[in-house]
Short mmCIF file of C-alpha atoms and ligand atoms in Angstrom, two decimals:
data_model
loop_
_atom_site.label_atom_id
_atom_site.label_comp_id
_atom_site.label_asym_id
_atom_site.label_seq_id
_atom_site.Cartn_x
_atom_site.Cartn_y
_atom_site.Cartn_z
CA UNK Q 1322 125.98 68.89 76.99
CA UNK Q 1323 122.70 68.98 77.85
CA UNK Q 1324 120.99 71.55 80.22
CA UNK Q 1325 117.37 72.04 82.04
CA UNK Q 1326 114.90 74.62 83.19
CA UNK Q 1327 114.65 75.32 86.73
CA UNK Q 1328 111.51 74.02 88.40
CA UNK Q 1329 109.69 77.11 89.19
CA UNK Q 1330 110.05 78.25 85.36
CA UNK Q 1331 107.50 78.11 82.80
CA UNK Q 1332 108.20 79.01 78.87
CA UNK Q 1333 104.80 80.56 77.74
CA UNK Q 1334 103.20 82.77 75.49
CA UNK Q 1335 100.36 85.47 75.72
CA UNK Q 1336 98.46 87.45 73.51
CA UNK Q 1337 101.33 90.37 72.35
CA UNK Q 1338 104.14 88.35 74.35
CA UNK Q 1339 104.88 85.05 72.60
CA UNK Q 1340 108.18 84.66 74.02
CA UNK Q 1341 108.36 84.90 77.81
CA UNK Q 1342 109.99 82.97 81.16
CA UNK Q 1343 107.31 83.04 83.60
CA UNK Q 1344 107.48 82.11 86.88
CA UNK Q 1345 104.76 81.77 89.48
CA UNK Q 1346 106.87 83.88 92.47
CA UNK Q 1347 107.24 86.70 90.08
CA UNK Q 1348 104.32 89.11 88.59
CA UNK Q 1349 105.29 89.81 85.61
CA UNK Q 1350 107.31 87.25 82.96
CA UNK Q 1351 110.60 87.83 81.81
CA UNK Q 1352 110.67 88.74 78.20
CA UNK Q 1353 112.43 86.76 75.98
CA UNK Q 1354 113.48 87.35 72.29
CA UNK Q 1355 112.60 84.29 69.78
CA UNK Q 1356 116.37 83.01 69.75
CA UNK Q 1357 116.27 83.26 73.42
CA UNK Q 1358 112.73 81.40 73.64
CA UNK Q 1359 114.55 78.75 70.98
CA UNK Q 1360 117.84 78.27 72.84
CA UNK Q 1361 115.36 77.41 76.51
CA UNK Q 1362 113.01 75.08 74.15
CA UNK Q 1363 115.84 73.30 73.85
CA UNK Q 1364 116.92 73.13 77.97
CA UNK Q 1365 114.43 70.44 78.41
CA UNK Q 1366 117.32 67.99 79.58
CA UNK Q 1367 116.77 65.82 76.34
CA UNK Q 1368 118.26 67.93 73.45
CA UNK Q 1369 122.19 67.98 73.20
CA UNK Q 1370 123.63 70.98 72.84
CA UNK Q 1371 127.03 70.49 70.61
CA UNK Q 1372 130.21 71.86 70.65
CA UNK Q 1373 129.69 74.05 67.19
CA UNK Q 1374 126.74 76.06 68.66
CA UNK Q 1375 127.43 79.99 67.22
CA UNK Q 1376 128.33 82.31 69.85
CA UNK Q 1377 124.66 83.52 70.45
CA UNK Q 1378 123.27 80.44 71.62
CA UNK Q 1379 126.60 80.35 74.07
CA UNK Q 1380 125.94 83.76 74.82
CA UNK Q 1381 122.60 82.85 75.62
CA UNK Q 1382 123.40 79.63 78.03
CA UNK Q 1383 126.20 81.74 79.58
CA UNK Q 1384 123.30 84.32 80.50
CA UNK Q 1385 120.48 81.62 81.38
CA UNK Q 1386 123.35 79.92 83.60
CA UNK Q 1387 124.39 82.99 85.19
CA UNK Q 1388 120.91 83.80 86.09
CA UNK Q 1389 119.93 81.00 87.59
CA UNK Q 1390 117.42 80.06 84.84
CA UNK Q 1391 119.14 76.62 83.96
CA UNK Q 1392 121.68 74.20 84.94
CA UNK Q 1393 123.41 71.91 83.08
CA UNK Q 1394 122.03 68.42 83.67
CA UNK Q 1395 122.47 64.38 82.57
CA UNK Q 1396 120.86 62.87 79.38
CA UNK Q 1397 117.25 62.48 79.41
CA UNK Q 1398 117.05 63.76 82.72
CA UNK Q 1399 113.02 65.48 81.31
CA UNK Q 1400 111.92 68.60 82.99
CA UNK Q 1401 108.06 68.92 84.36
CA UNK Q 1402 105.60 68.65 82.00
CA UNK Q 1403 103.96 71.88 83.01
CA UNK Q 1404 106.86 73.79 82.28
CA UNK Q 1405 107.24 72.82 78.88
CA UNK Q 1406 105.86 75.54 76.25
CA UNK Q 1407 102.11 76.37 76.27
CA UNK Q 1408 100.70 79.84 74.48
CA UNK Q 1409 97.05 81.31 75.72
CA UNK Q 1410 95.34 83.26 73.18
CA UNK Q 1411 94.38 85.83 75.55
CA UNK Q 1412 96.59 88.40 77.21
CA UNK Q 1413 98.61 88.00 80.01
CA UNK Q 1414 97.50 87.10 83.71
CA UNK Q 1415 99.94 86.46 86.52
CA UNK Q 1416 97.49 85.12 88.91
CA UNK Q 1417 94.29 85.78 90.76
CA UNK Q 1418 93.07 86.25 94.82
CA UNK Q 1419 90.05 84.68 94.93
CA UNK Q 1420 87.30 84.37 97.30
CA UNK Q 1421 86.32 81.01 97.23
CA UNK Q 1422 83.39 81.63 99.95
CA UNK Q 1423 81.37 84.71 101.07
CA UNK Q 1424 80.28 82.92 104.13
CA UNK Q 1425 82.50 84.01 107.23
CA UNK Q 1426 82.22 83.72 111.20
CA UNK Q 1427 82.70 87.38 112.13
CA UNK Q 1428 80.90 90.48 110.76
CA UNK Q 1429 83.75 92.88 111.24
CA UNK Q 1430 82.10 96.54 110.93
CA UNK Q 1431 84.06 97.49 107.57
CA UNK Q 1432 83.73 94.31 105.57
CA UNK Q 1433 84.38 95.20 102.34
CA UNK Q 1434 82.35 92.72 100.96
CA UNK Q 1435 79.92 92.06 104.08
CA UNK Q 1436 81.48 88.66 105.22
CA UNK Q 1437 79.29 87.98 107.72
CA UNK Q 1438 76.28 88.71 106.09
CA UNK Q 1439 77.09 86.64 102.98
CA UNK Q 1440 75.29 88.67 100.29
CA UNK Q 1441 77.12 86.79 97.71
CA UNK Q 1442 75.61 83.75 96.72
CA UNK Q 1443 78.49 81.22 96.89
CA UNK Q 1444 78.77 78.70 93.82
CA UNK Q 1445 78.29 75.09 93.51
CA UNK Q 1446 81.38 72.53 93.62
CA UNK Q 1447 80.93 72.00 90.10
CA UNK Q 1448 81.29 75.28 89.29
CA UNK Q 1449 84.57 76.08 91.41
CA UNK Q 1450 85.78 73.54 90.00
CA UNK Q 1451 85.39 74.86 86.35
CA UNK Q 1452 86.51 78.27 87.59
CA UNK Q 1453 90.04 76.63 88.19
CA UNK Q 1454 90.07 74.64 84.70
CA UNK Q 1455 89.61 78.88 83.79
CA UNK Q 1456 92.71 80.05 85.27
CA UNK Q 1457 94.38 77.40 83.57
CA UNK Q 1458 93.38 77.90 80.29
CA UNK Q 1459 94.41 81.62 80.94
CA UNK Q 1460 97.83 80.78 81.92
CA UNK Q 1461 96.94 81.58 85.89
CA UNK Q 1462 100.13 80.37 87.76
CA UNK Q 1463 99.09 81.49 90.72
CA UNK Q 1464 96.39 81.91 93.00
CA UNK Q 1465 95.79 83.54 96.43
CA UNK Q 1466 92.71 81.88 98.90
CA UNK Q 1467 90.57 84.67 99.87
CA UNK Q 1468 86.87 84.80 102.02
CA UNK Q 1469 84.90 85.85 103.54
CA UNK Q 1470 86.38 83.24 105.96
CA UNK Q 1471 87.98 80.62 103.78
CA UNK Q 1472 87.77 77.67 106.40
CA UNK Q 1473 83.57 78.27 105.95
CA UNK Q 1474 84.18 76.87 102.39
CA UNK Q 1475 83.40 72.95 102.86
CA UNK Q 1476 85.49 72.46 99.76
CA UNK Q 1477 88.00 74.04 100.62
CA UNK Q 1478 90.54 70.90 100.96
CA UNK Q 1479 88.79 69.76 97.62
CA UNK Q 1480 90.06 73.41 95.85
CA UNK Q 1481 93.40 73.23 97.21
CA UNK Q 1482 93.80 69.64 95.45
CA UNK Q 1483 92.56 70.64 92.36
CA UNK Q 1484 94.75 73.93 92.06
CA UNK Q 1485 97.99 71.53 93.03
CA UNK Q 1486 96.97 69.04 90.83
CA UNK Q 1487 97.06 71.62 87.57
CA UNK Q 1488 100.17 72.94 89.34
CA UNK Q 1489 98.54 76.48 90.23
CA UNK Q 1490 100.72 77.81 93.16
CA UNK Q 1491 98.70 78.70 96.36
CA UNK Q 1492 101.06 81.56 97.53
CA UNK Q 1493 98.80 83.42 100.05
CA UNK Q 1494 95.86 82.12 102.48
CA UNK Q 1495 93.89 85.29 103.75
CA UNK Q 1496 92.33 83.97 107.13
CA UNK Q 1497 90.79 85.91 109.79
CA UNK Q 1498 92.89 83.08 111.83
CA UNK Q 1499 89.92 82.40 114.53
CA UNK Q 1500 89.76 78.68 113.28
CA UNK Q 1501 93.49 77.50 112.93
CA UNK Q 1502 93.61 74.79 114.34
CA UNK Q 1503 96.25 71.66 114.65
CA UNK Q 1504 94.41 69.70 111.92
CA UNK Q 1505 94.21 73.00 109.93
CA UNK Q 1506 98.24 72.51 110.31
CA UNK Q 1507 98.32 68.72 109.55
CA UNK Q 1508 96.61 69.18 106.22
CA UNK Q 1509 98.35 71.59 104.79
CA UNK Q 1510 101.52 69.18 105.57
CA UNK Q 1511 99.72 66.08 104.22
CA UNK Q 1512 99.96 68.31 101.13
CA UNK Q 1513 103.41 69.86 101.74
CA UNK Q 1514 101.76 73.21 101.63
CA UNK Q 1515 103.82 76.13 101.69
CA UNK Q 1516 101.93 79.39 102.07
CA UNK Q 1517 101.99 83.02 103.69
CA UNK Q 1518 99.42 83.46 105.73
CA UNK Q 1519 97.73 86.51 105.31
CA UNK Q 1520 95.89 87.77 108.37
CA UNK Q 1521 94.41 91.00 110.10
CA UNK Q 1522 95.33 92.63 113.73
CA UNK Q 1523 93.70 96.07 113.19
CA UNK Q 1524 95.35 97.39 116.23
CA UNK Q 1525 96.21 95.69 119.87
CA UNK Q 1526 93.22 96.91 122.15
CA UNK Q 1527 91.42 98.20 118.93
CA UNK Q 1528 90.58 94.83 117.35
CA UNK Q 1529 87.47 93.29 118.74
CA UNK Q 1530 85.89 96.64 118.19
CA UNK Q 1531 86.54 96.89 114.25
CA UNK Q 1532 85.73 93.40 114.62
CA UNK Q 1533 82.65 93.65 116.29
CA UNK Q 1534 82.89 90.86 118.04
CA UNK Q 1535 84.62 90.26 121.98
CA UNK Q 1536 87.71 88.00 122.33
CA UNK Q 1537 88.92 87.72 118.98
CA UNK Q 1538 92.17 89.51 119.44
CA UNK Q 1539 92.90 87.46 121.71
CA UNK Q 1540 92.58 84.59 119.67
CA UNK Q 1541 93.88 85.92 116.62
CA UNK Q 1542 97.01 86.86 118.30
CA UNK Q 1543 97.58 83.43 119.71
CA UNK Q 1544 97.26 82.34 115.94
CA UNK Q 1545 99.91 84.21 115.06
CA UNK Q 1546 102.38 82.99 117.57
CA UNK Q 1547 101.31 79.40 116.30
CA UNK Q 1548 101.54 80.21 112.44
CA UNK Q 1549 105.37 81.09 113.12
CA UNK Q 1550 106.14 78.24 115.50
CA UNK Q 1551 104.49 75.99 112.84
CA UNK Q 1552 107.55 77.25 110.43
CA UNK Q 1553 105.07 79.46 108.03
CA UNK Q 1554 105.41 82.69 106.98
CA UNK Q 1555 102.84 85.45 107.88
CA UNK Q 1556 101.93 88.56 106.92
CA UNK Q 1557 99.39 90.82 109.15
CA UNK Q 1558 97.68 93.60 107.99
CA UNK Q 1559 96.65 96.41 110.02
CA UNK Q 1560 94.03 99.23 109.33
CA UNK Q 1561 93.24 102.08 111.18
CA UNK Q 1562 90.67 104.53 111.54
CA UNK Q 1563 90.65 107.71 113.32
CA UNK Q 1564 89.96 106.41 117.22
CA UNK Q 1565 92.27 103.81 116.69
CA UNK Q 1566 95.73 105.12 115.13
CA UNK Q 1567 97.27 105.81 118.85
CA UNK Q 1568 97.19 102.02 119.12
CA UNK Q 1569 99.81 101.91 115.75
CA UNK Q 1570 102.43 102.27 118.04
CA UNK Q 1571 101.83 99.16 120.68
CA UNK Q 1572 101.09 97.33 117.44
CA UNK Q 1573 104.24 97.22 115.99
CA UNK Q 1574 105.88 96.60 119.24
CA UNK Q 1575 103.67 93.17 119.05
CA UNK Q 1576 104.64 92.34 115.24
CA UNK Q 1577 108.12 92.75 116.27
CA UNK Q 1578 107.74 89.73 118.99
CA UNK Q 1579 106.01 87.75 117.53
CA UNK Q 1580 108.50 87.90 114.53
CA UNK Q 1581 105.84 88.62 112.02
CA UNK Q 1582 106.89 88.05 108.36
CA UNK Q 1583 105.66 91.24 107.09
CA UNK Q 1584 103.40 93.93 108.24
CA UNK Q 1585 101.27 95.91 106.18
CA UNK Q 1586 99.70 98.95 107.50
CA UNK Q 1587 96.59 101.34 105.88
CA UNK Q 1588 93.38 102.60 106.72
CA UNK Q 1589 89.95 101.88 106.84
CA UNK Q 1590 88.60 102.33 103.02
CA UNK Q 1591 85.53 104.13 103.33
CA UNK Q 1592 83.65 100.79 101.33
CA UNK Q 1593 81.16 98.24 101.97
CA UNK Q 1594 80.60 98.30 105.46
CA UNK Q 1595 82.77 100.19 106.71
CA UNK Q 1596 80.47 103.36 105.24
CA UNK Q 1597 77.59 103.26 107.40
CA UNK Q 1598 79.75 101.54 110.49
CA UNK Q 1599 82.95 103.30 111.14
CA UNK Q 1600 82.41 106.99 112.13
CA UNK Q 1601 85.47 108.33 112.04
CA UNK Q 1602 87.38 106.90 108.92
CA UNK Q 1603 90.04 108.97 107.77
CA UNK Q 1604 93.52 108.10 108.98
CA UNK Q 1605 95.73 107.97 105.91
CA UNK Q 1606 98.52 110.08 107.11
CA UNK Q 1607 99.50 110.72 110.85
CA UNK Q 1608 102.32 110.97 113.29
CA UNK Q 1609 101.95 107.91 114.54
CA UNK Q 1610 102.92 106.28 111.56
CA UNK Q 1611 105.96 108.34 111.52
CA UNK Q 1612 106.69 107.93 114.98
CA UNK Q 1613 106.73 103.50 114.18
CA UNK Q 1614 108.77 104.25 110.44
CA UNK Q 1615 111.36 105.95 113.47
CA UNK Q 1616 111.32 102.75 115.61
CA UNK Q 1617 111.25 100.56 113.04
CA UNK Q 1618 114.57 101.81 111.49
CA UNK Q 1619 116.16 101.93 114.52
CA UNK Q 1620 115.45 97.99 115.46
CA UNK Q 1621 116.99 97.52 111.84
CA UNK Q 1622 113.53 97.05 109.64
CA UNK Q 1623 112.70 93.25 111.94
CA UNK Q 1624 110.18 92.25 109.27
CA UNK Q 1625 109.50 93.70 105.80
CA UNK Q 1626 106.95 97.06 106.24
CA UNK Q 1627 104.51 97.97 103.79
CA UNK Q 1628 103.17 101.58 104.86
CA UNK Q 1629 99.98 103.08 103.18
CA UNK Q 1630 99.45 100.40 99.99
CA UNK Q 1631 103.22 100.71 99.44
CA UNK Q 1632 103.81 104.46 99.41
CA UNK Q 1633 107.13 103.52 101.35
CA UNK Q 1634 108.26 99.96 101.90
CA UNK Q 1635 111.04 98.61 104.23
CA UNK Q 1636 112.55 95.47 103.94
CA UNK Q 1637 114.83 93.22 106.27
CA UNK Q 1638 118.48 94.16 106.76
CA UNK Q 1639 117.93 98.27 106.87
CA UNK Q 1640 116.57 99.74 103.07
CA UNK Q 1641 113.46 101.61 102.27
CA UNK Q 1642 112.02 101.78 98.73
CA UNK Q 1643 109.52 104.40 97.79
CA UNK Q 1644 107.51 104.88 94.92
CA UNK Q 1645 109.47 106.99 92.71
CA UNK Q 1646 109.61 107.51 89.08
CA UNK Q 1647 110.83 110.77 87.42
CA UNK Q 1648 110.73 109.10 83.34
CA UNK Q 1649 108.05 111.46 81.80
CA UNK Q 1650 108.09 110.00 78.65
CA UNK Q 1651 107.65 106.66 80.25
CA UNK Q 1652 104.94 108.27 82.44
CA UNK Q 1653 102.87 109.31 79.62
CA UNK Q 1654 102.84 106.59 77.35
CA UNK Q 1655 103.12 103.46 78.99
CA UNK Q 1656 102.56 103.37 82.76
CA UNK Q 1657 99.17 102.18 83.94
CA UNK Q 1658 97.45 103.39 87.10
CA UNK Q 1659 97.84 100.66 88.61
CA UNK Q 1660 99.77 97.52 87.28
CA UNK Q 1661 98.38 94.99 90.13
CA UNK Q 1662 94.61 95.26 89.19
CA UNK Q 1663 95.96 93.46 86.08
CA UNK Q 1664 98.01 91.11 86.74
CA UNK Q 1665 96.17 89.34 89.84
CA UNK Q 1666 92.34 90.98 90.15
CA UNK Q 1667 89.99 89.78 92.57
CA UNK Q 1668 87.33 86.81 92.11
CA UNK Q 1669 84.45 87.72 94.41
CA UNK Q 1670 82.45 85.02 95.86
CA UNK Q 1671 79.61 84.90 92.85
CA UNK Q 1672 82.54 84.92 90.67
CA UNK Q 1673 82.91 88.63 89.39
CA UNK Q 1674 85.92 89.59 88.12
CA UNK Q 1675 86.60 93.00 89.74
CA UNK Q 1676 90.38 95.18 89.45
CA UNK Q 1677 91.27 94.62 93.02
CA UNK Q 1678 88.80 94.73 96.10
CA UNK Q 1679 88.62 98.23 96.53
CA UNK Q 1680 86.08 98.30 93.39
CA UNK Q 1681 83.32 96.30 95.73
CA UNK Q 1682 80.81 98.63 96.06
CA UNK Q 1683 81.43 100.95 93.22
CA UNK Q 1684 78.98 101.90 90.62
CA UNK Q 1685 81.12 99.87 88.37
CA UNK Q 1686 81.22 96.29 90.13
CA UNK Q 1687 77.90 95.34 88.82
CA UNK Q 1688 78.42 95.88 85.22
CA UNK Q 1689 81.70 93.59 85.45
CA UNK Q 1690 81.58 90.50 84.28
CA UNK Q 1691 80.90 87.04 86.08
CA UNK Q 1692 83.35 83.87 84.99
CA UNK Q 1693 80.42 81.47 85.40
CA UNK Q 1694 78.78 83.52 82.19
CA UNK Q 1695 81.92 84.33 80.36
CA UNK Q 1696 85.38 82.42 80.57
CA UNK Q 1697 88.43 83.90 82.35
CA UNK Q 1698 90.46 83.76 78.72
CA UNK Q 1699 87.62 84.96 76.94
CA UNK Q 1700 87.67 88.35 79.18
CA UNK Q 1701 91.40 88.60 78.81
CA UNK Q 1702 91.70 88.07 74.96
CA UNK Q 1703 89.29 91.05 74.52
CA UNK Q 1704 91.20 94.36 74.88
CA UNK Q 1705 87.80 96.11 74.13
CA UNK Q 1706 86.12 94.38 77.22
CA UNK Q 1707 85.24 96.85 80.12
CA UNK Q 1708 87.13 95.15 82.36
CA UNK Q 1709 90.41 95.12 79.99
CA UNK Q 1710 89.78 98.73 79.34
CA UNK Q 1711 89.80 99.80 83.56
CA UNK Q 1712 92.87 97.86 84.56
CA UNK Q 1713 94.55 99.51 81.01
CA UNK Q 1714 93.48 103.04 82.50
CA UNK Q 1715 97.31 104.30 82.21
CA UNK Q 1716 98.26 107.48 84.20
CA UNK Q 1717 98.15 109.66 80.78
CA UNK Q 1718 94.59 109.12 80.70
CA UNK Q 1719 93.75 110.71 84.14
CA UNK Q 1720 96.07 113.81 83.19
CA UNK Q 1721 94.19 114.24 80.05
CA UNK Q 1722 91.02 114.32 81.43
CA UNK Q 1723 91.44 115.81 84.74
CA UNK Q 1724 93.43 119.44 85.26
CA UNK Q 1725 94.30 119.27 88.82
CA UNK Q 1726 96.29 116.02 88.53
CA UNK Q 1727 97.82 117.25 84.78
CA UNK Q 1728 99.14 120.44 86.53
CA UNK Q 1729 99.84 118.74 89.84
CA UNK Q 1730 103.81 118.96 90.81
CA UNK Q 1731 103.37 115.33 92.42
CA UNK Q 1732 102.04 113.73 88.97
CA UNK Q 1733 104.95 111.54 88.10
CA UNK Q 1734 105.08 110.05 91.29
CA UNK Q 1735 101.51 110.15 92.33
CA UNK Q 1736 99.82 109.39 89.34
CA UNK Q 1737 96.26 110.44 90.11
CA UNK Q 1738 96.41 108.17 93.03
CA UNK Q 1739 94.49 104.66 92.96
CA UNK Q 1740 91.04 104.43 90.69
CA UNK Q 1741 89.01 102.50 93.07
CA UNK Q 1742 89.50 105.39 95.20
CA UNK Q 1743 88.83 107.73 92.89
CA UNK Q 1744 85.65 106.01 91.75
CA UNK Q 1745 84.93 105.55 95.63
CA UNK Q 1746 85.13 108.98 96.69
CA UNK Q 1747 83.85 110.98 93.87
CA UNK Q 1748 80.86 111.54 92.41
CA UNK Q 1749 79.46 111.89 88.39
CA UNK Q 1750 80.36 110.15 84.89
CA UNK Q 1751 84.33 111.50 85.15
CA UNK Q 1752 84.64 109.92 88.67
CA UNK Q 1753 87.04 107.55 87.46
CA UNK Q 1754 89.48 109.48 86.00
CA UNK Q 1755 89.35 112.09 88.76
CA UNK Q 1756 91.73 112.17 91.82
CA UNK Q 1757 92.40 109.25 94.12
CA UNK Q 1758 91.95 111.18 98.00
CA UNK Q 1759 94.20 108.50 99.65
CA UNK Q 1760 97.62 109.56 97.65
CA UNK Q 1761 96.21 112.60 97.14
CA UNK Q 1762 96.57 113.23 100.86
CA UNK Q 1763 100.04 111.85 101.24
CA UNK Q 1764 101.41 113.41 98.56
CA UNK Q 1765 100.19 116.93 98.66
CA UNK Q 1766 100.32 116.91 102.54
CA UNK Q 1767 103.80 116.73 102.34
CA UNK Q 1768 103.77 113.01 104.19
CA UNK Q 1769 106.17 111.32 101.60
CA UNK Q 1770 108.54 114.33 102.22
CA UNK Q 1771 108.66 112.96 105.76
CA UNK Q 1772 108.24 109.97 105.52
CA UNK Q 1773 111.88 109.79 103.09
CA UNK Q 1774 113.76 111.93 105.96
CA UNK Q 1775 112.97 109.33 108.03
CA UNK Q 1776 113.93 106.34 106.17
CA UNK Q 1777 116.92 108.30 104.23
CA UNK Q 1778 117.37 107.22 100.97
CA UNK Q 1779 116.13 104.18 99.49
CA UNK Q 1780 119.69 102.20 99.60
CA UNK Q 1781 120.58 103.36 103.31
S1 LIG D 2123 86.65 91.51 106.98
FE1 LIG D 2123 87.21 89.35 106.68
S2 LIG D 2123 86.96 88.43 108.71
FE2 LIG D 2123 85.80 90.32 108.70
S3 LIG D 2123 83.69 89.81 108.10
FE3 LIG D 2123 84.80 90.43 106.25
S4 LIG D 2123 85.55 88.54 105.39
FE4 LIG D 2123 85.05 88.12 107.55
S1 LIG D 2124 98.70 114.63 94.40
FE1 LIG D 2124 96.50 114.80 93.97
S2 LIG D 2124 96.34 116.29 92.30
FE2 LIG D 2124 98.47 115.57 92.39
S3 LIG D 2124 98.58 113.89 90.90
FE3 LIG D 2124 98.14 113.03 92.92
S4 LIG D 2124 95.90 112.87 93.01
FE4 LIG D 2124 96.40 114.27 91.34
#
């Protein structure tokens, strides 16, 4: 008998996991114990499996089978080569979002990293290119295409090649969608591209203003309609402000016909631009958003919701999920602040590694370090590097060294709240382990309480 991997499965190694299944649609790998790791060596659809195998290995192939890991398959019938085994030296990476360009056509007035003034220098083909022979070597399986605006790239058709042709999934093109056009659309079929696109409506009638500039709404809105008759997936993020959270409401109403893949909705970060140009930032918690998680439920969740950077999540077909966790022992050894920042950070323009976006601007961005200087795997295999050491910062960490979240009734679930925030909003040496004001706000203000009366329990 003979059996094979499934296409989208890898059998790789890291730094402190030798043994794992790793996928590119999934964030973390699936651990695998040695016999295990032996037993799928061996589904590479040229090894015959006998009839005297012991009862592990059938245990094994009856699990692998069951989960949809392998199926049985004809002699020599190989699978890909890039699935077959490969270790990294350096610890583990799922993938990166990386902004290929700083350049961009608007100069939206909270720019995180000040798109349309392109402060970062952008790098040379030659160098791009090396970039993705980095996430390779690192074990990068996937990658999302990130600005400024990435149609201002003129490589960009050149990037997406090279990324297919070391089979590095594209799963996510962030676009401000002002330059979609139909031979946009005819090249990513040339390619048989298959990507969400990830886009921005920052309210209906409160757009062009964030935006700073007249008519793109408009425009961006007729993108959207296009994106989903062209068969692709889209995801639109909205962020409000202050003066333009009573437009939340007409917003969803839009997502929901144009049959928007998933909506994600937050708030203006007070970051990079958005710190001398929007006045009246805070809008982290509000009715309004209460009032939509009410609609929403009763339309019977139309698209998956992501509310405040997850703090409740909805998903097609009627359940909520909420960030919950009650394990204290867990909570205090193991859990890091925040587990995304390490498993896909953020390439900036000039090539800096940085947690996630939200550290643009900090006091810290400019001592990271820059993957034209030092190597992707390099920075991962060092567990003493600064940027190893922030995305380890675990939860026990900020309890130790800051009171007010230790003796906080919200800990377990809160967890100090995000550290870009944190490093964003406060002030002094300790400002990173001190208390993240966005979940802060939602959790002592009593929002998640109302938010989960709402949405009922997370399996209604
Ligand atoms: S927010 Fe996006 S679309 Fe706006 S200026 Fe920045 S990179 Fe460009
Ligand atoms: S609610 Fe505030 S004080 Fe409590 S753990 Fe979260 S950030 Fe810390």
């Amino acid at each position: 008998m003979y059996y094979k991997l499934y296409e989208p499965y890898r059998l790789r190694g890291w730094d402190g996991l030798p043994f794992c299944l790793a996928s590119p649609h999934a964030l973390t790998p699936r651990l695998l114990s040695q016999k295990e790791f032996a037993v799928l060596l061996c589904c590479d659809g040229m090894t015959e499996f006998g009839d005297d195998n012991d009862e592990s290995v059938e245990e094994i192939i009856s699990t692998m089978l069951q989960d949809r890991v392998i199926s049985p398959c004809e002699a020599q019938s190989s699978i890909l080569d890039y699935q077959k085994v490969r270790k990294h030296p350096n610890g583990h990476i799922h993938g990166v979002i990386w902004s290929i360009t700083g350049d961009c056509n608007l100069r939206c007035k909270h720019c995180y990293m000040s798109g349309g003034r392109n402060k970062y220098t952008d790098l040379t083909k030659n160098q791009l290119f090396d970039m993705i022979a980095q996430f390779e070597e690192a074990g990068v399986m996937e990658v999302e295409l990130s600005g400024g605006e990435p149609q201002m790239s003129p490589y960009l058709w050149e990037i997406v090649d090279e990324l297919l042709r070391r089979n590095i999934v594209i799963s996510h093109f962030h676009t401000n969608a002002m330059l979609l056009d139909d031979e946009f659309f005819s090249e990513m079929k040339k390619r048989n591209l298959f990507w969400m696109f990830d886009s921005s409506l920052d309210g209906v009638g409160t757009h062009d203003s964030l935006r700073g500039t007249p008519g793109v709404e408009k425009t961006a809105i007729a993108a959207f309609y296009k994106i989903r008759e062209q068969g692709y997936p889209l995801l639109v993020n909205s962020k409000f402000h202050a003066d333009s959270v009573p437009a939340a409401l007409d917003t969803y109403a839009l997502m929901k016909g144009i049959g928007v893949t998933a909506w994600k909705v937050s708030f203006v970060f007070p970051i990079g631009e958005a710190v001398s140009n929007v006045s009246s930032v805070p809008a982290i918690t509000c009715d309004e958003y209460l009032e939509l998680l009410k609609r929403y439920k009763a339309d019977g969740n139309p698209f998956e919701l992501n509310l405040i950077e997850g703090v409740a999540k909805g998903y097609r077909g009627g359940s909520f999920a909420f960030w919950e966790n009650d394990k204290e022992d867990v909570f205090n050894q193991q859990r890091v602040s925040c587990g995304l920042c390490r498993n896909r950070p953020y390439i900036l323009p000039d090539s800096t590694l940085v947690p996630c976006i939200g550290w643009v601007s900090t006091p810290v961005q400019k001592l990271l370090p820059k993957l034209i200087n030092m190597p992707l795997s390099e920075i991962y295999a060092d567990s003493g590097s600064l940027f190893r050491k922030l995305v380890g910062i675990k939860v026990s960490d900020i309890t130790e060294q800051n009171a007010e979240c230790r003796d906080c009734e919200h800990k377990l679930t809160c967890g100090g709240g995000c550290r870009a925030d944190a490093l964003a909003t406060n002030h002094g040496n300790d400002a990173i382990y001190r208390r993240g004001m966005m979940m802060c706000g939602v959790y002592k203000g009593g929002f998640m309480e109302k938010v989960q009366e709402i949405c009922g329990n997370r399996a209604n």
